[in-house]
């Protein structure tokens, strides 16, 4: 292929047919000879750009309109989550992960709380797990809606933005009903949920799901049957399954290349092995395939959410948090009668609960891919080390591989179809 | 079940909380990684996480209570809990790998090093390690020998220091209030 | 912040919670704005210009993090920003009047932020949206600028993490009130660092 043989800097290929550049997998380099020929222009898709989905800087070498060199520079949103969480108690640290991937807010705090619960070896009541599942799937819907709206905006199908944001508001209404705020609800607690769900939630959520079923059909007509969309996504940004595994892609980016890998089916967590749903997989590996995976996933999320809502309705009177008093606050009524409850309450609020020493890695299927959390505890009331595995970090590193030999307009389509998020990648 | 006895440089195999950790010698990490990828089928590198254990083993964070009357052997009792085991060296670098197939297996490949010691890069084995190792270098200061592009990825290029180390201050400023001068 | 004679807007009785306060219905607010305008002695032409500025104040696309999503929600169908004439987010700072800094600003992002601000043409306003832009928010650490007013002069701070779209709209309305009352943009104030 032109870029590989052309570059004097390429090293030995990983395997036959790989498109991953060498020696640096995340940097498509232009040979000095080509650069000196005077045809190559280096352009900055600077951190402030409408189509880079956040503060991403792409340094792109262009020969006319063709992308001949590219690398990504990130870090413009580096927030120091991991170090900040080491300073806070376990309880307070749960506030932070929500802000990492700010579209999949619930799933971020879920993965951190799952890691804490794994270290604590605490049992979570079934109702809490079903509610977490329902909210996770609604969160996935929320993330995919915003992805679809912004991808439409960038590919020229601008009305998608308004339609998707309208539906997104309804999802946020449900979150507001449960957590009190639209986003960053901080609803997960070690041992279950912070509070019981309101009585009207199941009915409202069902009404939303019924309405949203019809909307998905409308979105498909606005996208697949739109010639602009087809021409800009089909055959663009193809990545083979083997390359996708090597690059560490996950989630819809893997499933768009033909790999049937979804953590909810392959390594089930919560109660995903007790619900029926399908995993959409498309073979082509181009932008269109990745987009179709996400839209089909929206349908499957509705199925899972509806099944979870049925379960929640049956368990309306069940506890929503574990009864383990060393970790979970006792109910307020008990504080008036039981001395021990008062002491437990005091200790948990002032010192914080202790998590036994150990290290765990928990991974869940977020909307962007494998969202992981590596936690090391020293047995104390504060985390010793928290590390988040961000799917967008590796996706952005893989973007140059996908963008080789494409036109600059395809760059926008590829970066939109990869669904990266800077808060997630920069942490 | 997979047997890890023949992994090169193996020091020990830990099984805890449903997870398997293979500790290997720092010098033989590359061989171990190749063995895992080619012989045992761990084709997917999910994550590289480093941890700094400077100050580990001292007073457990948050232990403000007194020990009188508490049973030290019961985990997460409100009181000083079990003292964590001492760690072999200052830094641990953990590679979370996955055998991505119909019967998936996850594994943590771990190696220990002191400040100043280098680890061989696994970029040639799992290209996903490119940016993951850059992040570990940027935030922890662990140098990966043989990495083709080991520059900072999250912090600005001219930043000094490695923020996630335990001897690096948290930073920030004291909060000003509008009533003050 | 103060106007040339050092008094604060609140000293003139200007408040956006007018509708919630007893006796301060819409009529009373117009009275206050009129009093303020007399105090500032804006000419009819100035008033006309201010009116025009507030009715088509185009923001720059400076969404950084979670607040950016709520800022996008403000442009959405439910919290319609187009009723203020502001739905046209300009990608080029040369064409923008308002920079809504929505999200946490890291030290790496501060120079591009200042560069974008410098590229905007006067008159220009800055809204610091959210806790992170106002003061660093929940991130008191090595990576985050503790308040965007360290690098750019800010007109309105909108609290919240993230602020509700109604909250951002309130901040925008307060900015419009400020402009209509004749208060100059923050970079002309005698306080502030820039």
PDB file of N, CA and C in Angstrom, chain A residues 330-402:
ATOM      1  N   UNK A 330     -27.213   2.650  58.346  1.00  0.00           N
ATOM      2  CA  UNK A 330     -28.472   2.051  58.796  1.00  0.00           C
ATOM      3  C   UNK A 330     -29.644   2.976  58.485  1.00  0.00           C
ATOM      4  N   UNK A 331     -30.849   2.416  58.385  1.00  0.00           N
ATOM      5  CA  UNK A 331     -32.006   3.281  58.144  1.00  0.00           C
ATOM      6  C   UNK A 331     -32.210   4.244  59.311  1.00  0.00           C
ATOM      7  N   UNK A 332     -32.694   5.425  58.995  1.00  0.00           N
ATOM      8  CA  UNK A 332     -32.706   6.486  60.003  1.00  0.00           C
ATOM      9  C   UNK A 332     -33.566   6.147  61.218  1.00  0.00           C
ATOM     10  N   UNK A 333     -34.616   5.362  61.009  1.00  0.00           N
ATOM     11  CA  UNK A 333     -35.489   5.055  62.155  1.00  0.00           C
ATOM     12  C   UNK A 333     -34.709   4.287  63.209  1.00  0.00           C
ATOM     13  N   UNK A 334     -33.783   3.462  62.754  1.00  0.00           N
ATOM     14  CA  UNK A 334     -33.031   2.647  63.714  1.00  0.00           C
ATOM     15  C   UNK A 334     -32.148   3.484  64.609  1.00  0.00           C
ATOM     16  N   UNK A 335     -31.771   4.679  64.154  1.00  0.00           N
ATOM     17  CA  UNK A 335     -30.839   5.472  64.950  1.00  0.00           C
ATOM     18  C   UNK A 335     -31.445   5.895  66.273  1.00  0.00           C
ATOM     19  N   UNK A 336     -32.776   5.904  66.334  1.00  0.00           N
ATOM     20  CA  UNK A 336     -33.412   6.352  67.577  1.00  0.00           C
ATOM     21  C   UNK A 336     -33.499   5.245  68.597  1.00  0.00           C
ATOM     22  N   UNK A 337     -33.357   4.000  68.144  1.00  0.00           N
ATOM     23  CA  UNK A 337     -33.580   2.904  69.088  1.00  0.00           C
ATOM     24  C   UNK A 337     -32.321   2.091  69.356  1.00  0.00           C
ATOM     25  N   UNK A 338     -31.407   2.044  68.391  1.00  0.00           N
ATOM     26  CA  UNK A 338     -30.285   1.126  68.537  1.00  0.00           C
ATOM     27  C   UNK A 338     -28.983   1.896  68.692  1.00  0.00           C
ATOM     28  N   UNK A 339     -28.260   1.608  69.794  1.00  0.00           N
ATOM     29  CA  UNK A 339     -26.987   2.290  70.042  1.00  0.00           C
ATOM     30  C   UNK A 339     -25.966   1.905  68.988  1.00  0.00           C
ATOM     31  N   UNK A 340     -25.995   0.619  68.629  1.00  0.00           N
ATOM     32  CA  UNK A 340     -25.001   0.150  67.658  1.00  0.00           C
ATOM     33  C   UNK A 340     -25.178   0.823  66.314  1.00  0.00           C
ATOM     34  N   UNK A 341     -26.445   0.991  65.928  1.00  0.00           N
ATOM     35  CA  UNK A 341     -26.674   1.647  64.635  1.00  0.00           C
ATOM     36  C   UNK A 341     -26.123   3.061  64.659  1.00  0.00           C
ATOM     37  N   UNK A 342     -26.301   3.710  65.807  1.00  0.00           N
ATOM     38  CA  UNK A 342     -25.794   5.085  65.894  1.00  0.00           C
ATOM     39  C   UNK A 342     -24.288   5.112  65.736  1.00  0.00           C
ATOM     40  N   UNK A 343     -23.639   4.159  66.386  1.00  0.00           N
ATOM     41  CA  UNK A 343     -22.171   4.140  66.301  1.00  0.00           C
ATOM     42  C   UNK A 343     -21.731   3.802  64.878  1.00  0.00           C
ATOM     43  N   UNK A 344     -22.420   2.832  64.283  1.00  0.00           N
ATOM     44  CA  UNK A 344     -22.071   2.498  62.895  1.00  0.00           C
ATOM     45  C   UNK A 344     -22.239   3.712  61.988  1.00  0.00           C
ATOM     46  N   UNK A 345     -23.354   4.399  62.160  1.00  0.00           N
ATOM     47  CA  UNK A 345     -23.605   5.580  61.336  1.00  0.00           C
ATOM     48  C   UNK A 345     -22.490   6.597  61.504  1.00  0.00           C
ATOM     49  N   UNK A 346     -22.135   6.816  62.777  1.00  0.00           N
ATOM     50  CA  UNK A 346     -21.099   7.798  63.053  1.00  0.00           C
ATOM     51  C   UNK A 346     -19.781   7.407  62.421  1.00  0.00           C
ATOM     52  N   UNK A 347     -19.433   6.136  62.589  1.00  0.00           N
ATOM     53  CA  UNK A 347     -18.138   5.685  62.075  1.00  0.00           C
ATOM     54  C   UNK A 347     -18.081   5.746  60.555  1.00  0.00           C
ATOM     55  N   UNK A 348     -19.191   5.346  59.928  1.00  0.00           N
ATOM     56  CA  UNK A 348     -19.175   5.331  58.463  1.00  0.00           C
ATOM     57  C   UNK A 348     -19.107   6.750  57.923  1.00  0.00           C
ATOM     58  N   UNK A 349     -19.802   7.668  58.582  1.00  0.00           N
ATOM     59  CA  UNK A 349     -19.816   9.025  58.044  1.00  0.00           C
ATOM     60  C   UNK A 349     -18.508   9.740  58.326  1.00  0.00           C
ATOM     61  N   UNK A 350     -17.926   9.531  59.483  1.00  0.00           N
ATOM     62  CA  UNK A 350     -16.700  10.275  59.789  1.00  0.00           C
ATOM     63  C   UNK A 350     -15.476   9.588  59.214  1.00  0.00           C
ATOM     64  N   UNK A 351     -15.254   8.326  59.576  1.00  0.00           N
ATOM     65  CA  UNK A 351     -14.046   7.658  59.077  1.00  0.00           C
ATOM     66  C   UNK A 351     -14.216   7.135  57.668  1.00  0.00           C
ATOM     67  N   UNK A 352     -15.377   6.613  57.386  1.00  0.00           N
ATOM     68  CA  UNK A 352     -15.570   5.927  56.118  1.00  0.00           C
ATOM     69  C   UNK A 352     -15.379   4.445  56.307  1.00  0.00           C
ATOM     70  N   UNK A 353     -16.009   3.663  55.443  1.00  0.00           N
ATOM     71  CA  UNK A 353     -15.874   2.223  55.616  1.00  0.00           C
ATOM     72  C   UNK A 353     -14.536   1.755  55.058  1.00  0.00           C
ATOM     73  N   UNK A 354     -14.076   0.636  55.599  1.00  0.00           N
ATOM     74  CA  UNK A 354     -12.790   0.095  55.172  1.00  0.00           C
ATOM     75  C   UNK A 354     -13.030  -0.970  54.116  1.00  0.00           C
ATOM     76  N   UNK A 355     -12.182  -0.987  53.126  1.00  0.00           N
ATOM     77  CA  UNK A 355     -12.269  -2.016  52.088  1.00  0.00           C
ATOM     78  C   UNK A 355     -11.037  -2.910  52.252  1.00  0.00           C
ATOM     79  N   UNK A 356     -11.205  -4.225  52.322  1.00  0.00           N
ATOM     80  CA  UNK A 356     -10.061  -5.106  52.572  1.00  0.00           C
ATOM     81  C   UNK A 356      -8.984  -4.952  51.498  1.00  0.00           C
ATOM     82  N   UNK A 357      -7.749  -5.227  51.876  1.00  0.00           N
ATOM     83  CA  UNK A 357      -6.630  -5.058  50.965  1.00  0.00           C
ATOM     84  C   UNK A 357      -6.741  -6.026  49.801  1.00  0.00           C
ATOM     85  N   UNK A 358      -6.320  -5.578  48.625  1.00  0.00           N
ATOM     86  CA  UNK A 358      -6.363  -6.432  47.454  1.00  0.00           C
ATOM     87  C   UNK A 358      -6.382  -5.581  46.208  1.00  0.00           C
ATOM     88  N   UNK A 359      -6.369  -6.234  45.063  1.00  0.00           N
ATOM     89  CA  UNK A 359      -6.469  -5.505  43.801  1.00  0.00           C
ATOM     90  C   UNK A 359      -7.466  -6.240  42.912  1.00  0.00           C
ATOM     91  N   UNK A 360      -8.272  -5.482  42.226  1.00  0.00           N
ATOM     92  CA  UNK A 360      -9.259  -6.070  41.316  1.00  0.00           C
ATOM     93  C   UNK A 360      -9.291  -5.263  40.029  1.00  0.00           C
ATOM     94  N   UNK A 361      -9.726  -5.927  38.984  1.00  0.00           N
ATOM     95  CA  UNK A 361     -10.008  -5.268  37.712  1.00  0.00           C
ATOM     96  C   UNK A 361     -11.393  -5.693  37.275  1.00  0.00           C
ATOM     97  N   UNK A 362     -12.287  -4.742  37.171  1.00  0.00           N
ATOM     98  CA  UNK A 362     -13.660  -5.042  36.769  1.00  0.00           C
ATOM     99  C   UNK A 362     -13.910  -4.358  35.444  1.00  0.00           C
ATOM    100  N   UNK A 363     -14.506  -5.073  34.507  1.00  0.00           N
ATOM    101  CA  UNK A 363     -14.789  -4.488  33.196  1.00  0.00           C
ATOM    102  C   UNK A 363     -16.265  -4.649  32.879  1.00  0.00           C
ATOM    103  N   UNK A 364     -16.871  -3.591  32.358  1.00  0.00           N
ATOM    104  CA  UNK A 364     -18.261  -3.684  31.912  1.00  0.00           C
ATOM    105  C   UNK A 364     -18.340  -3.186  30.483  1.00  0.00           C
ATOM    106  N   UNK A 365     -19.462  -3.461  29.865  1.00  0.00           N
ATOM    107  CA  UNK A 365     -19.655  -3.049  28.477  1.00  0.00           C
ATOM    108  C   UNK A 365     -20.309  -1.677  28.484  1.00  0.00           C
ATOM    109  N   UNK A 366     -19.486  -0.659  28.278  1.00  0.00           N
ATOM    110  CA  UNK A 366     -20.029   0.685  28.181  1.00  0.00           C
ATOM    111  C   UNK A 366     -20.427   0.975  26.748  1.00  0.00           C
ATOM    112  N   UNK A 367     -21.051   2.120  26.513  1.00  0.00           N
ATOM    113  CA  UNK A 367     -21.459   2.426  25.138  1.00  0.00           C
ATOM    114  C   UNK A 367     -20.276   2.576  24.198  1.00  0.00           C
ATOM    115  N   UNK A 368     -19.114   2.932  24.743  1.00  0.00           N
ATOM    116  CA  UNK A 368     -17.951   3.107  23.894  1.00  0.00           C
ATOM    117  C   UNK A 368     -17.092   1.883  23.803  1.00  0.00           C
ATOM    118  N   UNK A 369     -17.347   0.921  24.673  1.00  0.00           N
ATOM    119  CA  UNK A 369     -16.512  -0.253  24.666  1.00  0.00           C
ATOM    120  C   UNK A 369     -16.277  -0.735  26.077  1.00  0.00           C
ATOM    121  N   UNK A 370     -15.126  -1.374  26.263  1.00  0.00           N
ATOM    122  CA  UNK A 370     -14.856  -1.976  27.550  1.00  0.00           C
ATOM    123  C   UNK A 370     -14.415  -0.914  28.539  1.00  0.00           C
ATOM    124  N   UNK A 371     -15.276  -0.669  29.487  1.00  0.00           N
ATOM    125  CA  UNK A 371     -14.971   0.317  30.532  1.00  0.00           C
ATOM    126  C   UNK A 371     -14.449  -0.480  31.709  1.00  0.00           C
ATOM    127  N   UNK A 372     -13.217  -0.229  32.108  1.00  0.00           N
ATOM    128  CA  UNK A 372     -12.654  -1.042  33.167  1.00  0.00           C
ATOM    129  C   UNK A 372     -12.187  -0.192  34.325  1.00  0.00           C
ATOM    130  N   UNK A 373     -12.103  -0.811  35.489  1.00  0.00           N
ATOM    131  CA  UNK A 373     -11.636  -0.103  36.671  1.00  0.00           C
ATOM    132  C   UNK A 373     -10.707  -1.016  37.442  1.00  0.00           C
ATOM    133  N   UNK A 374      -9.488  -0.553  37.671  1.00  0.00           N
ATOM    134  CA  UNK A 374      -8.477  -1.310  38.422  1.00  0.00           C
ATOM    135  C   UNK A 374      -8.307  -0.614  39.749  1.00  0.00           C
ATOM    136  N   UNK A 375      -8.625  -1.316  40.820  1.00  0.00           N
ATOM    137  CA  UNK A 375      -8.590  -0.688  42.143  1.00  0.00           C
ATOM    138  C   UNK A 375      -7.628  -1.462  43.020  1.00  0.00           C
ATOM    139  N   UNK A 376      -6.757  -0.766  43.708  1.00  0.00           N
ATOM    140  CA  UNK A 376      -5.882  -1.371  44.702  1.00  0.00           C
ATOM    141  C   UNK A 376      -6.256  -0.776  46.045  1.00  0.00           C
ATOM    142  N   UNK A 377      -6.513  -1.647  47.003  1.00  0.00           N
ATOM    143  CA  UNK A 377      -6.863  -1.157  48.334  1.00  0.00           C
ATOM    144  C   UNK A 377      -5.816  -1.619  49.320  1.00  0.00           C
ATOM    145  N   UNK A 378      -5.507  -0.756  50.302  1.00  0.00           N
ATOM    146  CA  UNK A 378      -4.561  -1.163  51.328  1.00  0.00           C
ATOM    147  C   UNK A 378      -5.270  -1.540  52.623  1.00  0.00           C
ATOM    148  N   UNK A 379      -6.577  -1.694  52.556  1.00  0.00           N
ATOM    149  CA  UNK A 379      -7.331  -2.041  53.746  1.00  0.00           C
ATOM    150  C   UNK A 379      -7.886  -0.851  54.477  1.00  0.00           C
ATOM    151  N   UNK A 380      -7.664   0.327  53.950  1.00  0.00           N
ATOM    152  CA  UNK A 380      -8.056   1.522  54.675  1.00  0.00           C
ATOM    153  C   UNK A 380      -9.322   2.149  54.136  1.00  0.00           C
ATOM    154  N   UNK A 381      -9.551   3.378  54.566  1.00  0.00           N
ATOM    155  CA  UNK A 381     -10.771   4.074  54.208  1.00  0.00           C
ATOM    156  C   UNK A 381     -10.634   4.885  52.942  1.00  0.00           C
ATOM    157  N   UNK A 382      -9.461   4.898  52.330  1.00  0.00           N
ATOM    158  CA  UNK A 382      -9.280   5.609  51.060  1.00  0.00           C
ATOM    159  C   UNK A 382      -8.682   4.643  50.059  1.00  0.00           C
ATOM    160  N   UNK A 383      -9.004   4.822  48.768  1.00  0.00           N
ATOM    161  CA  UNK A 383      -8.377   3.953  47.771  1.00  0.00           C
ATOM    162  C   UNK A 383      -6.874   4.225  47.698  1.00  0.00           C
ATOM    163  N   UNK A 384      -6.098   3.166  47.474  1.00  0.00           N
ATOM    164  CA  UNK A 384      -4.648   3.380  47.300  1.00  0.00           C
ATOM    165  C   UNK A 384      -4.366   3.749  45.856  1.00  0.00           C
ATOM    166  N   UNK A 385      -5.043   3.060  44.927  1.00  0.00           N
ATOM    167  CA  UNK A 385      -4.821   3.364  43.512  1.00  0.00           C
ATOM    168  C   UNK A 385      -6.110   3.044  42.779  1.00  0.00           C
ATOM    169  N   UNK A 386      -6.560   3.974  41.959  1.00  0.00           N
ATOM    170  CA  UNK A 386      -7.713   3.722  41.107  1.00  0.00           C
ATOM    171  C   UNK A 386      -7.277   4.031  39.690  1.00  0.00           C
ATOM    172  N   UNK A 387      -7.505   3.134  38.777  1.00  0.00           N
ATOM    173  CA  UNK A 387      -7.158   3.384  37.385  1.00  0.00           C
ATOM    174  C   UNK A 387      -8.349   2.997  36.536  1.00  0.00           C
ATOM    175  N   UNK A 388      -8.704   3.859  35.595  1.00  0.00           N
ATOM    176  CA  UNK A 388      -9.831   3.569  34.728  1.00  0.00           C
ATOM    177  C   UNK A 388      -9.319   3.201  33.352  1.00  0.00           C
ATOM    178  N   UNK A 389      -9.803   2.108  32.835  1.00  0.00           N
ATOM    179  CA  UNK A 389      -9.467   1.712  31.484  1.00  0.00           C
ATOM    180  C   UNK A 389     -10.481   2.402  30.585  1.00  0.00           C
ATOM    181  N   UNK A 390      -9.988   3.296  29.769  1.00  0.00           N
ATOM    182  CA  UNK A 390     -10.886   4.109  28.966  1.00  0.00           C
ATOM    183  C   UNK A 390     -10.908   3.578  27.548  1.00  0.00           C
ATOM    184  N   UNK A 391     -12.073   3.213  27.026  1.00  0.00           N
ATOM    185  CA  UNK A 391     -12.107   2.718  25.651  1.00  0.00           C
ATOM    186  C   UNK A 391     -11.705   3.784  24.642  1.00  0.00           C
ATOM    187  N   UNK A 392     -12.032   5.033  24.928  1.00  0.00           N
ATOM    188  CA  UNK A 392     -11.728   6.073  23.940  1.00  0.00           C
ATOM    189  C   UNK A 392     -10.240   6.312  23.802  1.00  0.00           C
ATOM    190  N   UNK A 393      -9.477   6.046  24.842  1.00  0.00           N
ATOM    191  CA  UNK A 393      -8.032   6.250  24.801  1.00  0.00           C
ATOM    192  C   UNK A 393      -7.427   5.430  23.673  1.00  0.00           C
ATOM    193  N   UNK A 394      -7.812   4.147  23.630  1.00  0.00           N
ATOM    194  CA  UNK A 394      -7.258   3.281  22.597  1.00  0.00           C
ATOM    195  C   UNK A 394      -7.900   3.539  21.246  1.00  0.00           C
ATOM    196  N   UNK A 395      -9.155   3.963  21.241  1.00  0.00           N
ATOM    197  CA  UNK A 395      -9.817   4.225  19.964  1.00  0.00           C
ATOM    198  C   UNK A 395      -9.154   5.403  19.263  1.00  0.00           C
ATOM    199  N   UNK A 396      -8.813   6.440  20.024  1.00  0.00           N
ATOM    200  CA  UNK A 396      -8.162   7.581  19.388  1.00  0.00           C
ATOM    201  C   UNK A 396      -6.770   7.186  18.900  1.00  0.00           C
ATOM    202  N   UNK A 397      -6.070   6.340  19.663  1.00  0.00           N
ATOM    203  CA  UNK A 397      -4.764   5.873  19.205  1.00  0.00           C
ATOM    204  C   UNK A 397      -4.901   5.090  17.909  1.00  0.00           C
ATOM    205  N   UNK A 398      -6.043   4.432  17.719  1.00  0.00           N
ATOM    206  CA  UNK A 398      -6.250   3.632  16.515  1.00  0.00           C
ATOM    207  C   UNK A 398      -6.752   4.453  15.344  1.00  0.00           C
ATOM    208  N   UNK A 399      -7.211   5.673  15.607  1.00  0.00           N
ATOM    209  CA  UNK A 399      -7.816   6.465  14.526  1.00  0.00           C
ATOM    210  C   UNK A 399      -6.880   6.669  13.336  1.00  0.00           C
ATOM    211  N   UNK A 400      -5.569   6.966  13.542  1.00  0.00           N
ATOM    212  CA  UNK A 400      -4.724   7.129  12.362  1.00  0.00           C
ATOM    213  C   UNK A 400      -4.691   5.901  11.459  1.00  0.00           C
ATOM    214  N   UNK A 401      -4.750   4.718  12.047  1.00  0.00           N
ATOM    215  CA  UNK A 401      -4.747   3.515  11.216  1.00  0.00           C
ATOM    216  C   UNK A 401      -5.945   3.494  10.281  1.00  0.00           C
ATOM    217  N   UNK A 402      -7.092   3.944  10.814  1.00  0.00           N
ATOM    218  CA  UNK A 402      -8.299   3.894  10.004  1.00  0.00           C
ATOM    219  C   UNK A 402      -8.335   4.993   8.962  1.00  0.00           C
TER     220      UNK A 402
END
